[in-house]
Tab-separated table of C-alpha atoms and ligand atoms in Angstrom:
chain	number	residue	atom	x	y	z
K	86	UNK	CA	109.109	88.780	104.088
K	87	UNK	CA	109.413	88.724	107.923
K	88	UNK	CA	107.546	85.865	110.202
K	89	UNK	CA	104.534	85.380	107.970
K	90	UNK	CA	103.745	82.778	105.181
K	91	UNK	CA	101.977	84.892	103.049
K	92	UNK	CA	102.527	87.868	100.456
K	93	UNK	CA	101.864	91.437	101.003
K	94	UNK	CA	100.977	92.851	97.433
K	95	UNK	CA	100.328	97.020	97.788
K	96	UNK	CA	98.805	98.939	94.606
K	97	UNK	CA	99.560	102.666	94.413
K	98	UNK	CA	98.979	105.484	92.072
K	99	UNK	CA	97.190	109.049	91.430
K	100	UNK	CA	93.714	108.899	91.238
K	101	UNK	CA	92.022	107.220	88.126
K	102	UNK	CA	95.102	104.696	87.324
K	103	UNK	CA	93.276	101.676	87.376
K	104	UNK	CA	94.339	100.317	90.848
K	105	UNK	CA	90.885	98.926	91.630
K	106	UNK	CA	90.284	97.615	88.478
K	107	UNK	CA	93.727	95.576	88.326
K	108	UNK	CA	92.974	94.200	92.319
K	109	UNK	CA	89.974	92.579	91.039
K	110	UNK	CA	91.124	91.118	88.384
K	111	UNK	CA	94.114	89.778	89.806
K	112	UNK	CA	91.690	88.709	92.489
K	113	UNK	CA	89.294	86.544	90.515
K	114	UNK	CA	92.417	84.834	88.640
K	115	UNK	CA	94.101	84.055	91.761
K	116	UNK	CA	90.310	82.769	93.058
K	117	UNK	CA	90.496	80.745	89.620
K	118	UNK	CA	93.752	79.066	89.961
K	119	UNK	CA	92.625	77.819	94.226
K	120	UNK	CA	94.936	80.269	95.401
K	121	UNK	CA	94.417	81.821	98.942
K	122	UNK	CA	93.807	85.504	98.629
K	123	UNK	CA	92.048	88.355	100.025
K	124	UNK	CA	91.273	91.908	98.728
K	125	UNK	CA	91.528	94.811	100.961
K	126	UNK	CA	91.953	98.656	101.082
K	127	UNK	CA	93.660	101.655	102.911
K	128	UNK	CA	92.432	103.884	104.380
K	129	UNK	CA	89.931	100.820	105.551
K	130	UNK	CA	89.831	97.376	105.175
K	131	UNK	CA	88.274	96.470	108.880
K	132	UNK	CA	84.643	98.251	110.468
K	133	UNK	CA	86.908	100.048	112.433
K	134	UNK	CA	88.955	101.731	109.767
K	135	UNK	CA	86.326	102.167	107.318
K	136	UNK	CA	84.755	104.535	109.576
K	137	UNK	CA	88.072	106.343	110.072
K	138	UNK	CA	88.129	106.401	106.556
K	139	UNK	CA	84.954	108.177	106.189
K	140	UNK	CA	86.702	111.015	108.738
K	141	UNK	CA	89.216	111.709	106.529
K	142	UNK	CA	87.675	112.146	103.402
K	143	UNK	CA	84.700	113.512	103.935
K	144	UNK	CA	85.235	115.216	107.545
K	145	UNK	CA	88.513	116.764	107.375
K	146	UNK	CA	89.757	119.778	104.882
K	147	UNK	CA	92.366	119.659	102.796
K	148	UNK	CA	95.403	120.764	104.958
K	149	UNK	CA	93.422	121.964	107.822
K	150	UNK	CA	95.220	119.680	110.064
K	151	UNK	CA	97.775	117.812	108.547
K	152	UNK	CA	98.909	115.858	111.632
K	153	UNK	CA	95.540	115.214	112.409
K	154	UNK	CA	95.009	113.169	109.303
K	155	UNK	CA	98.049	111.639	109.609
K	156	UNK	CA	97.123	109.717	112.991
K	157	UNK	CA	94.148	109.214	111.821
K	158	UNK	CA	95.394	107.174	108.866
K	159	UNK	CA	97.969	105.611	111.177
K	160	UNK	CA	95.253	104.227	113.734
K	161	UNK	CA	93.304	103.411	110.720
K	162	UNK	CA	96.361	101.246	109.279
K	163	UNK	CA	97.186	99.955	112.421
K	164	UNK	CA	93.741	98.215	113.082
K	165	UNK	CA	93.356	96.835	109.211
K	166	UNK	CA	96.944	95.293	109.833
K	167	UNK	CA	95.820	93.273	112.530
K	168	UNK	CA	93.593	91.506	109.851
K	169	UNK	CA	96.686	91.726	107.172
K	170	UNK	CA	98.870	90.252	109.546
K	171	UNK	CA	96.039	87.423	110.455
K	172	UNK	CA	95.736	86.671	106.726
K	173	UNK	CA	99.683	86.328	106.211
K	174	UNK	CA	99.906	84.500	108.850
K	175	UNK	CA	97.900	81.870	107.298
K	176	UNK	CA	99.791	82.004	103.785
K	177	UNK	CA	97.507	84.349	101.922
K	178	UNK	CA	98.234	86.395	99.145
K	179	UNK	CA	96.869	90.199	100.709
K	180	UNK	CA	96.244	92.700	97.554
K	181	UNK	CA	96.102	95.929	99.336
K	182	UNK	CA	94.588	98.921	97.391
K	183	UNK	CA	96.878	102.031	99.159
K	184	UNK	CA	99.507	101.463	101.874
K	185	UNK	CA	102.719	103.043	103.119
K	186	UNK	CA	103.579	104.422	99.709
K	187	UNK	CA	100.786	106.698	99.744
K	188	UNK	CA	102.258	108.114	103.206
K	189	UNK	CA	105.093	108.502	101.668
K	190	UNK	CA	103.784	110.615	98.474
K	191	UNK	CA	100.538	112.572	99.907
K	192	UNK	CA	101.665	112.828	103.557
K	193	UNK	CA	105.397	113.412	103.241
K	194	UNK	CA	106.388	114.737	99.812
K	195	UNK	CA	102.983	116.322	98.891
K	196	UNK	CA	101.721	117.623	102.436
K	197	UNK	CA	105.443	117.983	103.892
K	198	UNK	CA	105.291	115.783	106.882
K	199	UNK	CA	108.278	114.461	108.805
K	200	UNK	CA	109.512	110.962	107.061
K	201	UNK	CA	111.163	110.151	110.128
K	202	UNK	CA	107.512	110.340	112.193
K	203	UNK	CA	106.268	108.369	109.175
K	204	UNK	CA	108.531	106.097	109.619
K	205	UNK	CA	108.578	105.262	112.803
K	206	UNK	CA	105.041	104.904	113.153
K	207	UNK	CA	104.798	102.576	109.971
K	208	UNK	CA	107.610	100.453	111.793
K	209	UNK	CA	105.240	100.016	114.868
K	210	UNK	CA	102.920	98.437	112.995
K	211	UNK	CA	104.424	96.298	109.935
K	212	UNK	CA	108.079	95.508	111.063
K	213	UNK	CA	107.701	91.751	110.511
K	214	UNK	CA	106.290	91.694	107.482
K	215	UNK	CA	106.597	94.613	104.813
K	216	UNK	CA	104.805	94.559	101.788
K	217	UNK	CA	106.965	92.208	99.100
K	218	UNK	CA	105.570	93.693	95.995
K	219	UNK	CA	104.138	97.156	95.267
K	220	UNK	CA	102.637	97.980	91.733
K	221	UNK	CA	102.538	101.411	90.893
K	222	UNK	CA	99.820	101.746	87.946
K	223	UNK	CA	101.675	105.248	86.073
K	224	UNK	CA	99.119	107.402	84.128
K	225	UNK	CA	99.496	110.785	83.178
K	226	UNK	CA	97.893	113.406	85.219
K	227	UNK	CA	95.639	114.452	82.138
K	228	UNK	CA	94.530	110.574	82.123
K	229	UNK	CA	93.677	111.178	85.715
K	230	UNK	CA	91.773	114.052	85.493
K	231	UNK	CA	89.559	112.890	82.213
K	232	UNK	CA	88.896	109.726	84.450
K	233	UNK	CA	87.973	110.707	87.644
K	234	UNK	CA	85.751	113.220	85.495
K	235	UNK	CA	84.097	110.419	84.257
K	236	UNK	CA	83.149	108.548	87.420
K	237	UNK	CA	81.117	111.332	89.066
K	238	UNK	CA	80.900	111.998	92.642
K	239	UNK	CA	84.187	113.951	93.275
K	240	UNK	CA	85.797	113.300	96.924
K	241	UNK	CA	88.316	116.359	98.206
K	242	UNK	CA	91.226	113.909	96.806
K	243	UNK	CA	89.410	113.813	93.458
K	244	UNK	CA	89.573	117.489	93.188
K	245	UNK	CA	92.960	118.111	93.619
K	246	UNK	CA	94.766	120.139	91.109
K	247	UNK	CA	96.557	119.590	87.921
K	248	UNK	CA	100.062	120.782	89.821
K	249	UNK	CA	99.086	118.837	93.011
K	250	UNK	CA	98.306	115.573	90.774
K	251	UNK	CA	101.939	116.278	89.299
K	252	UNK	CA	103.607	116.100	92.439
K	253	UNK	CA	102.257	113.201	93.607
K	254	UNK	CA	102.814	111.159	90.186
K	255	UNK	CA	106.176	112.456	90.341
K	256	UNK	CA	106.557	111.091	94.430
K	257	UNK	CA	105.398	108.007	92.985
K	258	UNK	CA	108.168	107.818	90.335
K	259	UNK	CA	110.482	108.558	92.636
K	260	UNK	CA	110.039	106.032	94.802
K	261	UNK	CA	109.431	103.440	92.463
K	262	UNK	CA	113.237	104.669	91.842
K	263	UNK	CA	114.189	104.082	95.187
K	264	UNK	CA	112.594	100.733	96.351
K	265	UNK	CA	113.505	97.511	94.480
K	266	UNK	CA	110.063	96.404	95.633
K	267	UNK	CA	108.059	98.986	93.586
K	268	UNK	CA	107.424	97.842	89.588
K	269	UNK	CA	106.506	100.282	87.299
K	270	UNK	CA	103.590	99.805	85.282
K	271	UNK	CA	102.638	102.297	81.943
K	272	UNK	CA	98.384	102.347	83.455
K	273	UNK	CA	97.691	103.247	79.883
K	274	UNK	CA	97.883	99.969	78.217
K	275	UNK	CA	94.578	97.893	77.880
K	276	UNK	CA	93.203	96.193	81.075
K	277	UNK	CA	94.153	92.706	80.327
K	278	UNK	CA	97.937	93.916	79.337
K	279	UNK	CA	98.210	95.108	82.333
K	280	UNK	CA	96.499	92.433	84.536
K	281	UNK	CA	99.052	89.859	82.495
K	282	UNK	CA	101.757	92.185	83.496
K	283	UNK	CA	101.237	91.761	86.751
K	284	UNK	CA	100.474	88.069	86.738
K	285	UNK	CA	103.971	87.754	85.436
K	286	UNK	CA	105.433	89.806	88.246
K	287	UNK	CA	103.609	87.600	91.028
K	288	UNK	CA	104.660	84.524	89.234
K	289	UNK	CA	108.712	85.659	88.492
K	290	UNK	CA	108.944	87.116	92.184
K	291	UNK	CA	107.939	83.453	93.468
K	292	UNK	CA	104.155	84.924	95.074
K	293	UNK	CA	102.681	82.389	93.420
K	294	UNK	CA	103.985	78.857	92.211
K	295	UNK	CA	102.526	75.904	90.768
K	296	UNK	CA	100.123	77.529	88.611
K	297	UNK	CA	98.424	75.573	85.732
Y	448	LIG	P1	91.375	105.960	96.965
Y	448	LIG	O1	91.736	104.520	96.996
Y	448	LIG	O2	91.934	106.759	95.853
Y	448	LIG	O3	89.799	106.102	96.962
Y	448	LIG	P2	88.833	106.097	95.688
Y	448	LIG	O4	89.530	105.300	94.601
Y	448	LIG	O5	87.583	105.462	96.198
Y	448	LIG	O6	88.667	107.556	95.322
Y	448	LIG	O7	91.895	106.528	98.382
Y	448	LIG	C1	91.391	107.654	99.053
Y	448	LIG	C2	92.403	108.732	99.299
Y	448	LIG	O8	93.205	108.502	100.474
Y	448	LIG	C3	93.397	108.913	98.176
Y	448	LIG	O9	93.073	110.018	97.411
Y	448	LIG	C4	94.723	109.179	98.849
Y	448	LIG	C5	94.445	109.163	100.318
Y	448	LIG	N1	95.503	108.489	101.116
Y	448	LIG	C6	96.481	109.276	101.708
Y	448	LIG	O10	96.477	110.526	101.561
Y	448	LIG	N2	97.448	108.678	102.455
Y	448	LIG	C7	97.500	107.328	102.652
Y	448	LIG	O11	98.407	106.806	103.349
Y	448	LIG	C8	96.481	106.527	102.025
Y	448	LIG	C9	96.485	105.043	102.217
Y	448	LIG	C10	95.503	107.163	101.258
């Protein structure tokens, strides 16, 4: 979409879904088949926002300053685009683990914050070129929980709550509702399913072509 060459692919989902997983596998079979692509992440993705990153996770309280984290994951966004926008340019395919849609269900529907501020600052920084695929890996919120259990080392977004977890799979549905971009995908199905599933998407939505 917009001026650039490339795709803007965006992952989403509660915690535990499988979004990392799915970006690296979709990354090594893009690698495979010689096409130009780049993994990144959000809050992060440049030096710049990774330690911006680290400020909001591990500095700041849950809702102890809600507007504070909000900039804070604007200014981190708006660096990392500069290198998003630098890879488009260039006709890369940019899988991007987190972006506007987890404004949209942490910041806005879970934490209350004004959509139109949202808005308007996400519009400063991507107008030209909007993601053109978002995959929204769906697990239940008991899924979650076992998983994240699993993997140890609980951040202040790991611990959220059963009823908190619920509202943001349920911001997530919503919008997948709303935005003709957003494809539903059932996060319980086997890895491969899933990563097939997706390669399907990428190919049918014309992100990648040519493919052997
Ligand atoms: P996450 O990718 O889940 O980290 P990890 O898989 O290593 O635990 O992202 C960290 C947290 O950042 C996540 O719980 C949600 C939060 N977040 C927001 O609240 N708003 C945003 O706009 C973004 C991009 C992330």
């Amino acid at each position: 979409m917009g001026l650039s060459k490339g795709s803007l692919i965006t992952f989403e989902g509660i915690e535990g879904s499988g979004k990392s997983t799915q970006i690296n596998k979709v990354f090594k079979f893009l690698k495979n088949k010689k096409i130009k692509c780049i993994k990144t992440r959000e809050p992060g993705g440049t030096k710049l926002a990774e330690k911006i990153r680290r400020l909001i996770i591990n500095d700041l309280q849950n809702n102890e300053d809600k507007l504070t984290e909000l900039l804070l994951l604007f200014s981190a966004r708006s660096n990392h685009f500069l290198k998003i926008k630098y890879f488009l340019k260039k006709g890369y395919v940019v899988l991007c683990d987190r972006y506007i849609d987890s404004t949209y269900a942490y910041q806005h529907y879970e934490q209350g914050q004004s959509i139109k501020l949202i808005n308007f600052l996400q519009n400063q920084i991507d107008k030209d070129s909007k993601p053109k695929l978002t995959f929204f890996i769906d697990i239940p919120v008991q899924t979650s929980k076992q998983r994240v259990h699993k993997r140890g080392r609980l951040d202040r977004f790991d611990k959220y709550s059963e009823k908190k977890l619920n509202k943001l799979r349920n911001s997530f549905l919503k919008l997948s509702k709303k935005y003709n971009r957003i494809i539903k995908i059932n996060g319980k199905k086997n890895k491969k399913d899933i990563k097939d599933e997706i390669i399907y998407h990428l190919i049918k939505k014309n992100v990648i072509k040519n493919i052997k």
